[in-house]
PDB file of C-alpha atoms in Angstrom:
ATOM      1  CA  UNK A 205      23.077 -10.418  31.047  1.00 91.00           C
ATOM      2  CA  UNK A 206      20.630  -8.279  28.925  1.00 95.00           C
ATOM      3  CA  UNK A 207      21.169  -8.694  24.706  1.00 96.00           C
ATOM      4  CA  UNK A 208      20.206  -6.737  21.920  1.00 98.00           C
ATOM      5  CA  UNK A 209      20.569  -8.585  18.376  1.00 98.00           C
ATOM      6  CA  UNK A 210      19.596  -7.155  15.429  1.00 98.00           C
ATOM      7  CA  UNK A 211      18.984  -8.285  11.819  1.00 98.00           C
ATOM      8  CA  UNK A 212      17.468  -7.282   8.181  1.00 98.00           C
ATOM      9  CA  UNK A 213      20.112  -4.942   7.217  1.00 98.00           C
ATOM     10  CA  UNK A 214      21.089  -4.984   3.696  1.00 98.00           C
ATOM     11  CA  UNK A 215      22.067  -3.104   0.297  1.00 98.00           C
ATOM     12  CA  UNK A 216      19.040  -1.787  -1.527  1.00 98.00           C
ATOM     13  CA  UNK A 217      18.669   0.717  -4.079  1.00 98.00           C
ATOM     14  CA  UNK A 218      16.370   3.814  -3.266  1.00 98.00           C
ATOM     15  CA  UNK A 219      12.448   3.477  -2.775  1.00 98.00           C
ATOM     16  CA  UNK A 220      12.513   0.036  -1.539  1.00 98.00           C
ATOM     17  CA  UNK A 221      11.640  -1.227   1.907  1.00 98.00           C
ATOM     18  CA  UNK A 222      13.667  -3.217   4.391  1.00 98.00           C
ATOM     19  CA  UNK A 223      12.176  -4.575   8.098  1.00 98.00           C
ATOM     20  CA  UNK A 224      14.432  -4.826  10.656  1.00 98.00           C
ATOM     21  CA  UNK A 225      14.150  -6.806  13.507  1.00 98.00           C
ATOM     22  CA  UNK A 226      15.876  -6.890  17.348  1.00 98.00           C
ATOM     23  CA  UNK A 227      15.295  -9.762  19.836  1.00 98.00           C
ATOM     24  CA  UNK A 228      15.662  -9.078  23.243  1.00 97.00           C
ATOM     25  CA  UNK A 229      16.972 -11.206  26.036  1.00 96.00           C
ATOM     26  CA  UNK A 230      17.713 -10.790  30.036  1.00 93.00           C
ATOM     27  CA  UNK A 231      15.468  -8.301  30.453  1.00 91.00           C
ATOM     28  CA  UNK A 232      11.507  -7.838  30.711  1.00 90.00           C
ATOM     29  CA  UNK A 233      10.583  -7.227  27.791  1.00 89.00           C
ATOM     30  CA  UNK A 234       7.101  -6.393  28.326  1.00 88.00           C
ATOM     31  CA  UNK A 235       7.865  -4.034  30.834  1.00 90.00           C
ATOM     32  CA  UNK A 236      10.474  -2.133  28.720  1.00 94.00           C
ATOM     33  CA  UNK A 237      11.094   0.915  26.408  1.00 95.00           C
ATOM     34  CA  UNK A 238      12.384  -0.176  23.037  1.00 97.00           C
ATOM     35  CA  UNK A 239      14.070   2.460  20.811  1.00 98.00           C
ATOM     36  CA  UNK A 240      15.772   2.697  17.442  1.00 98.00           C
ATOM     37  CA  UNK A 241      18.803   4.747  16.388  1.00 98.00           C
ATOM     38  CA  UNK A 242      21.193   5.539  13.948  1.00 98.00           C
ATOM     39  CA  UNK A 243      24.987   6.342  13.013  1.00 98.00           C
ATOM     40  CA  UNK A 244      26.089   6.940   9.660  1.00 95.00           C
ATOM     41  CA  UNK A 245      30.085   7.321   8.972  1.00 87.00           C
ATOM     42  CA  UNK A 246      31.311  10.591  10.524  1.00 91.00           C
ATOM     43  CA  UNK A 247      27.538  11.470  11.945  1.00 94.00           C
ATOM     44  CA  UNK A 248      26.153  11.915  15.236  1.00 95.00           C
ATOM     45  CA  UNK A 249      23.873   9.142  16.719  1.00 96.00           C
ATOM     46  CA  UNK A 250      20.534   9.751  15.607  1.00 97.00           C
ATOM     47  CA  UNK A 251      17.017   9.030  17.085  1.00 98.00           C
ATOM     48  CA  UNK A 252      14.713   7.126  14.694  1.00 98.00           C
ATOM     49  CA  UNK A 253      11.850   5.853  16.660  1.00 98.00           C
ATOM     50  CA  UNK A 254      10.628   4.250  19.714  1.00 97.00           C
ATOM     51  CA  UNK A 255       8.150   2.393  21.045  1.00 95.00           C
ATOM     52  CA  UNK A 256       7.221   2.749  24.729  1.00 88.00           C
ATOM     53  CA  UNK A 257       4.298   0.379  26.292  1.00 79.00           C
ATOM     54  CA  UNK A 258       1.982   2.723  24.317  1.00 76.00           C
ATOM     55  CA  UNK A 259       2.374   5.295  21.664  1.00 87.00           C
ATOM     56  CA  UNK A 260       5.185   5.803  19.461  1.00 95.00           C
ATOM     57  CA  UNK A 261       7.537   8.414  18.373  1.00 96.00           C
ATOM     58  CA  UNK A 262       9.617   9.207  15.599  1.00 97.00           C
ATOM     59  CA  UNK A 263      12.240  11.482  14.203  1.00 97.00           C
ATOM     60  CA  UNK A 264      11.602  14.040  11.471  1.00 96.00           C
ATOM     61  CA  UNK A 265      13.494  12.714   8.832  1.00 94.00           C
ATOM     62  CA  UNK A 266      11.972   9.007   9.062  1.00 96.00           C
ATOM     63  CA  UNK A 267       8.589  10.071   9.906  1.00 92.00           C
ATOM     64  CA  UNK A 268       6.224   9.373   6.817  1.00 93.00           C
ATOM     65  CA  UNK A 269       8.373   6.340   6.318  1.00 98.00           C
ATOM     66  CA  UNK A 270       9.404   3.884   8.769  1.00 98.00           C
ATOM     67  CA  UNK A 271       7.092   2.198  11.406  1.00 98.00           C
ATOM     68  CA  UNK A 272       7.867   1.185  14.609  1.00 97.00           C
ATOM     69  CA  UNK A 273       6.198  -2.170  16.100  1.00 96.00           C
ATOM     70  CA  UNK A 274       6.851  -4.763  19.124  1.00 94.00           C
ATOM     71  CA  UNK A 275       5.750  -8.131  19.411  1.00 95.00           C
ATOM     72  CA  UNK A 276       6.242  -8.770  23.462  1.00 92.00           C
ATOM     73  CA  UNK A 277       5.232 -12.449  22.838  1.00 94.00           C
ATOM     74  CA  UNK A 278       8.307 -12.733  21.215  1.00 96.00           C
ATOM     75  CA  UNK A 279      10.793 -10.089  22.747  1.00 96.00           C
ATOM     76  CA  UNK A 280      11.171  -8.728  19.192  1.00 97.00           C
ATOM     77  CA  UNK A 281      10.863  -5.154  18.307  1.00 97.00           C
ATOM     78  CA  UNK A 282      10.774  -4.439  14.432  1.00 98.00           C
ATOM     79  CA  UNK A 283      11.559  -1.396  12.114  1.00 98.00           C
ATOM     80  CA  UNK A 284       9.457  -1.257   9.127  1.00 98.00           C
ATOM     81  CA  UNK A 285      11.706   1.156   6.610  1.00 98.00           C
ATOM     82  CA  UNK A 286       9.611   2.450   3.281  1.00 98.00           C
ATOM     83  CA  UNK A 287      10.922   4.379   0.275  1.00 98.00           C
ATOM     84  CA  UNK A 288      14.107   4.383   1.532  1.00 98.00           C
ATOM     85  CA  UNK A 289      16.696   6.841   0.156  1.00 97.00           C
ATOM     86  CA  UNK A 290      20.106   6.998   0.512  1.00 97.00           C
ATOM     87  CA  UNK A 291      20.716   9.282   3.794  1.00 96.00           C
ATOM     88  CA  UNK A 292      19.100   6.754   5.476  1.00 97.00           C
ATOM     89  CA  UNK A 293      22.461   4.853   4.903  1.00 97.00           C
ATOM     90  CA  UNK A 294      23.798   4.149   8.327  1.00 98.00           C
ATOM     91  CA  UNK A 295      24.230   1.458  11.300  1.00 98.00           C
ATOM     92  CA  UNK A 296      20.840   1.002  12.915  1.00 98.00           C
ATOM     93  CA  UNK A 297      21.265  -0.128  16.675  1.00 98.00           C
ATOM     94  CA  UNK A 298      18.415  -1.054  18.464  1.00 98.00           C
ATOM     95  CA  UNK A 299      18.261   0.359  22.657  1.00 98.00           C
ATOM     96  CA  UNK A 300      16.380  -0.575  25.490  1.00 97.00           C
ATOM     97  CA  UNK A 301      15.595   0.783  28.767  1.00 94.00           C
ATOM     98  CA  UNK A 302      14.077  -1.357  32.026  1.00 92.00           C
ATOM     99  CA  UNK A 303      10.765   1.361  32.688  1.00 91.00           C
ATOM    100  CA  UNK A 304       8.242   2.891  30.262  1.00 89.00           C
ATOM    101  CA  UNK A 305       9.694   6.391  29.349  1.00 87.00           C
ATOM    102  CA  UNK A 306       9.180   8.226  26.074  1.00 90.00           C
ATOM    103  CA  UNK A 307      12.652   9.133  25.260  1.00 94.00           C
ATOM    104  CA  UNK A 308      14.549  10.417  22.235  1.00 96.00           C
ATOM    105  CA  UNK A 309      18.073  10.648  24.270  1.00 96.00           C
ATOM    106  CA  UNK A 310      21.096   8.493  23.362  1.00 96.00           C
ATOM    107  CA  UNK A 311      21.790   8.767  26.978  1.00 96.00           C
ATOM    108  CA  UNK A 312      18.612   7.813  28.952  1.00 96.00           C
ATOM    109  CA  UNK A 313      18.836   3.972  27.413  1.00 97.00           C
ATOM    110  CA  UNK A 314      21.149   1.462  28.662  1.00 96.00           C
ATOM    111  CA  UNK A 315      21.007  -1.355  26.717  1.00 97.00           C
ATOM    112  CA  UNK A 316      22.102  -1.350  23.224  1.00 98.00           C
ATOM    113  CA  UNK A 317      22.822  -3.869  20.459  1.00 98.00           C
ATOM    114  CA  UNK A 318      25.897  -4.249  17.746  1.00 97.00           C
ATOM    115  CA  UNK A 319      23.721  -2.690  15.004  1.00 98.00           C
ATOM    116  CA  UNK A 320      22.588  -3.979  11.993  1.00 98.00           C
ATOM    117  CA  UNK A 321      24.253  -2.217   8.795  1.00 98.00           C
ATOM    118  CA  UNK A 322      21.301  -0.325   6.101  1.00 98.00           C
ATOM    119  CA  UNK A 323      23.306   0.867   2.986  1.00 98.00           C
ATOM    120  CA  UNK A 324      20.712   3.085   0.155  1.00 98.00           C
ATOM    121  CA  UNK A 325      22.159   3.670  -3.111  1.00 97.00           C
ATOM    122  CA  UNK A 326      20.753   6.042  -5.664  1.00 94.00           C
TER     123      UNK A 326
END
């Protein structure tokens, strides 16, 4: 049985920083693509980053800001979130998929955790 569980979400006012983190289990982790997304209330799911075995990629909006990173020692892969602002408000779910593919689709990842709720206030 493959698990996503993530943590480090919190209520913060604007232009401070949060890291979140997702630890992985039932699945080879090393061998994986790790991804991060986003739904606020009433919004689409969003791409944030991901982080295949090398490289990363991120969406426009998070860009200059957030930093993907994996530890595979640890099955962990983290979301470093600067000067955040409140449309970053949302639940951030961490997703997986078994192969090394550079992705941005909701749809090509199969595993997916609970999310971890980010709230920004101005």
């Amino acid at each position: 049985q493959v698990h996503l569980v993530e943590s480090g979400g919190a209520s913060v006012q604007a232009g401070n920083s949060l890291r979140l983190s997702c630890v992985v289990s039932g699945l080879r982790f090393s061998g994986s693509t790790l991804a991060w997304f986003r739904q606020g209330p009433g919004k689409e799911r969003e791409f944030v980053a991901t982080i295949p075995y090398s490289g990363t990629r991120y969406g426009d909006s998070v860009k200059d800001r957030f930093t993907i990173s994996r530890d595979n020692a640890k099955n962990t892969v983290f979301l470093q979130m600067n000067d955040l602002k409140p449309e970053d408000t949302a639940n951030y779910l961490c997703a997986a998929r078994g192969d090394y593919t550079l992705s941005t689709r909701t749809g090509d990842y199969g595993f997916w955790g609970r999310g971890t709720q980010v709230t920004v206030s101005s």
